[in-house]
């Protein structure tokens, strides 16, 4: 049974970026458990848990075999024939997880901050949050934790959860960057952004294709559709 868990704030925020960089995950121990007791008093926002329809491995394999009639398939005995089935099942599980994922305010705000690393005003942040929210809904995404009566309240809550990664001076919010913490904060904000990136994969493919031509040609001269395809 695929289970989707959407966090407004990640509990492992202090160690997760270093694990992404290849550092060994710290082993759990009694001393670490006791030392982490203070976490219980912290506010980590909302958590959305969605249980999707169970997948019967037996039925899935039988359906796969029935759609590949005429081929001599016996994945129960032939190890090499299991790989395509496992890959197809993995894609199915990933698809179901993405379909049931909730996009939370921290993901939306983190995405916008990463696009405005020199800083963004509170007013502009509200406008872009509203725009991005509509884009997510248009693509069939699910949004949770949004206060429909007050975008400002929603944004302030998200900024509070991300306060260890960003700085706020007056009404300007920007990424907290230093020689030591730069990559860590960028990685963590990117993790939050990744919660919604699957909704924009069409645009992402085109953007990557454009970038392959170089900045000068892609953004100034332009690329014909024939070359792009």
Short mmCIF file of C-alpha atoms in Angstrom, two decimals, residues 62-74 81:
data_model
loop_
_atom_site.label_atom_id
_atom_site.label_comp_id
_atom_site.label_asym_id
_atom_site.label_seq_id
_atom_site.Cartn_x
_atom_site.Cartn_y
_atom_site.Cartn_z
CA UNK A 62 -0.72 -11.54 -13.81
CA UNK A 63 -1.86 -8.37 -15.61
CA UNK A 64 1.67 -7.78 -16.85
CA UNK A 65 1.90 -11.33 -18.18
CA UNK A 66 -1.53 -11.11 -19.84
CA UNK A 67 -0.52 -7.93 -21.71
CA UNK A 68 2.66 -9.61 -22.93
CA UNK A 69 1.13 -12.76 -24.36
CA UNK A 70 3.17 -14.49 -27.01
CA UNK A 71 6.40 -13.92 -25.07
CA UNK A 72 7.96 -16.69 -23.04
CA UNK A 73 7.92 -15.02 -19.65
CA UNK A 74 8.44 -16.66 -16.30
CA UNK A 81 12.67 -11.07 -16.46
#
